[in-house]
Every structure is written in structure tokens, then in C-alpha cells.
Coordinates of C-alpha atoms in Angstrom, one line a residue:
G1 CA 9.3 -11.5 -9.7
S2 CA 6.1 -10.9 -8.0
I3 CA 5.0 -10.3 -4.4
P4 CA 4.7 -13.8 -2.9
S5 CA 1.3 -14.5 -1.5
E6 CA 2.9 -16.3 1.5
I7 CA 3.7 -12.9 3.0
E8 CA 0.1 -13.1 4.5
Y9 CA 1.4 -15.7 7.0
L10 CA 3.8 -13.1 8.6
I11 CA 1.0 -12.0 10.8
Q12 CA 3.3 -10.1 13.3
L13 CA 5.0 -8.1 10.5
E14 CA 5.2 -4.4 11.2
R15 CA 7.2 -3.1 8.2
L16 CA 7.1 -4.3 4.6
E17 CA 9.6 -2.5 2.5
L18 CA 9.6 -3.9 -1.1
D19 CA 10.4 -0.6 -2.9
F20 CA 13.1 -0.6 -5.7
N21 CA 12.8 -4.4 -6.3
S22 CA 11.6 -4.5 -9.9
L23 CA 8.5 -6.4 -8.8
T24 CA 5.8 -7.2 -11.4
G25 CA 2.2 -8.4 -11.3
T26 CA -0.6 -7.3 -9.0
I27 CA -0.6 -6.4 -5.3
P28 CA -2.1 -9.4 -3.4
S29 CA -5.2 -8.6 -1.5
T30 CA -4.0 -10.9 1.2
L31 CA -1.6 -8.2 2.4
G32 CA -4.7 -6.7 4.0
K33 CA -4.5 -9.5 6.6
L34 CA -1.3 -8.0 8.1
N35 CA -3.0 -6.3 11.0
F36 CA 0.2 -5.1 12.7
L37 CA 1.6 -3.5 9.6
Q38 CA 2.7 0.1 10.2
V39 CA 4.7 0.8 7.1
M40 CA 4.3 -0.6 3.6
F41 CA 6.5 0.6 0.8
L42 CA 5.7 -1.0 -2.6
D43 CA 6.9 2.0 -4.6
T44 CA 9.3 2.2 -7.5
N45 CA 8.4 -1.2 -9.1
Y46 CA 6.4 -2.4 -12.1
L47 CA 3.2 -3.4 -10.2
T48 CA 0.0 -3.3 -12.2
G49 CA -3.7 -3.5 -11.4
T50 CA -5.5 -1.6 -8.6
I51 CA -5.0 -1.1 -4.8
P52 CA -6.8 -3.8 -3.0
T53 CA -9.8 -2.6 -0.9
E54 CA -8.6 -5.0 1.8
F55 CA -5.9 -2.5 2.6
G56 CA -8.7 -0.7 4.5
R57 CA -8.4 -3.3 7.2
L58 CA -4.8 -2.2 8.0
S59 CA -5.8 -0.1 11.0
S60 CA -2.2 0.2 12.3
L61 CA -0.9 1.5 8.9
Q62 CA 0.9 4.8 9.3
D63 CA 2.8 5.1 6.0
L64 CA 1.8 3.7 2.6
G65 CA 3.8 4.2 -0.6
V66 CA 2.6 2.8 -3.9
H67 CA 3.9 5.5 -6.2
M68 CA 6.2 4.9 -9.3
N69 CA 4.3 1.8 -10.5
D70 CA 1.9 1.1 -13.3
L71 CA -1.2 1.0 -11.1
T72 CA -4.6 2.1 -12.3
G73 CA -8.0 2.9 -10.9
T74 CA -8.9 4.9 -7.8
M75 CA -7.5 4.7 -4.3
P76 CA -10.2 2.8 -2.5
N77 CA -12.5 4.6 -0.1
E78 CA -11.6 2.0 2.5
V79 CA -7.9 3.2 2.4
C80 CA -8.9 6.9 2.3
S81 CA -10.9 6.3 5.5
L82 CA -7.6 5.4 7.3
R83 CA -6.2 8.8 6.7
T84 CA -5.9 10.8 9.8
T85 CA -7.3 13.8 8.0
N86 CA -10.5 11.7 7.4
G87 CA -10.8 10.7 11.0
G88 CA -8.7 7.6 10.6
A89 CA -6.5 6.3 13.4
Q90 CA -3.1 6.2 12.0
L91 CA -2.4 6.7 8.2
D92 CA -0.4 9.9 8.1
S93 CA 1.5 9.4 4.8
L94 CA -0.1 8.1 1.6
A95 CA 1.8 8.5 -1.6
A96 CA 0.6 7.4 -5.1
D97 CA 0.8 8.3 -8.8
C98 CA -2.1 10.7 -8.6
Y99 CA -1.3 12.4 -11.9
S100 CA -1.3 9.4 -14.2
D101 CA -3.7 6.4 -14.5
M102 CA -4.3 6.3 -10.7
M103 CA -6.7 8.7 -9.0
C104 CA -6.2 9.5 -5.3
T105 CA -8.1 12.3 -3.7
C106 CA -6.9 11.5 -0.2
C107 CA -3.1 11.2 -0.9
N108 CA -0.9 13.7 0.7
T109 CA 2.0 13.1 -1.8
C110 CA 1.3 12.7 -5.5
Y111 CA 3.8 11.9 -8.2

């Protein structure tokens, strides 16, 4: 199955751990509305497409894992600006498939 768009209504959600669920489809940009989200694990699925630029709104995000998927493109600058090494407030851990079809110059863990 895919990530349900209704997740956007869980506005107080702090952790979204959907790793290892055989999820397909694209990552909904509406996840960028989850302002209290601190941890988001979407890794080890079959997700396609790109990382939504709306993730740059997740100012409370500390840990983001999107590795081991079929994602393409470049990690958005909006997400990279959240990294603590780039002056961001919270994002300490960012993991992606930097060595395949996804480019991530700000990731601290690459697969």
C-alpha cells in the first residue's frame, strides 16, 4: 500500500515510523504539515519519486530516514537547511541513498 494522505490530520504527531512496511508510491507532500514531527522513518520500502520540498517546514525534525527506497532527484535545499551543521535548529540525522539515483550532499549517512 501507499502512505495515506490522511496522516496530515495527525497534527500532534511526533514520531512517524513507517520503515519496513513494503510501502509503494510517492511520499505525500502533506507530511510537511506535521509541525511537531521529531522523527520520520520512511526507509526500507519501495517509495518512488522525490523528497518533497515541504519537508523543509518540519522545524522540529531531528531524525529523517529515507534510505533503501527507489527515490530519485536531489535532497531539497529546504531539507538541507534544517541540518544542524547548516545552522538548522534540530535535524541531527539525515539518511538517504546518496550513492544511487538520489543525490544528498547534506546527509550524514549514505547508503
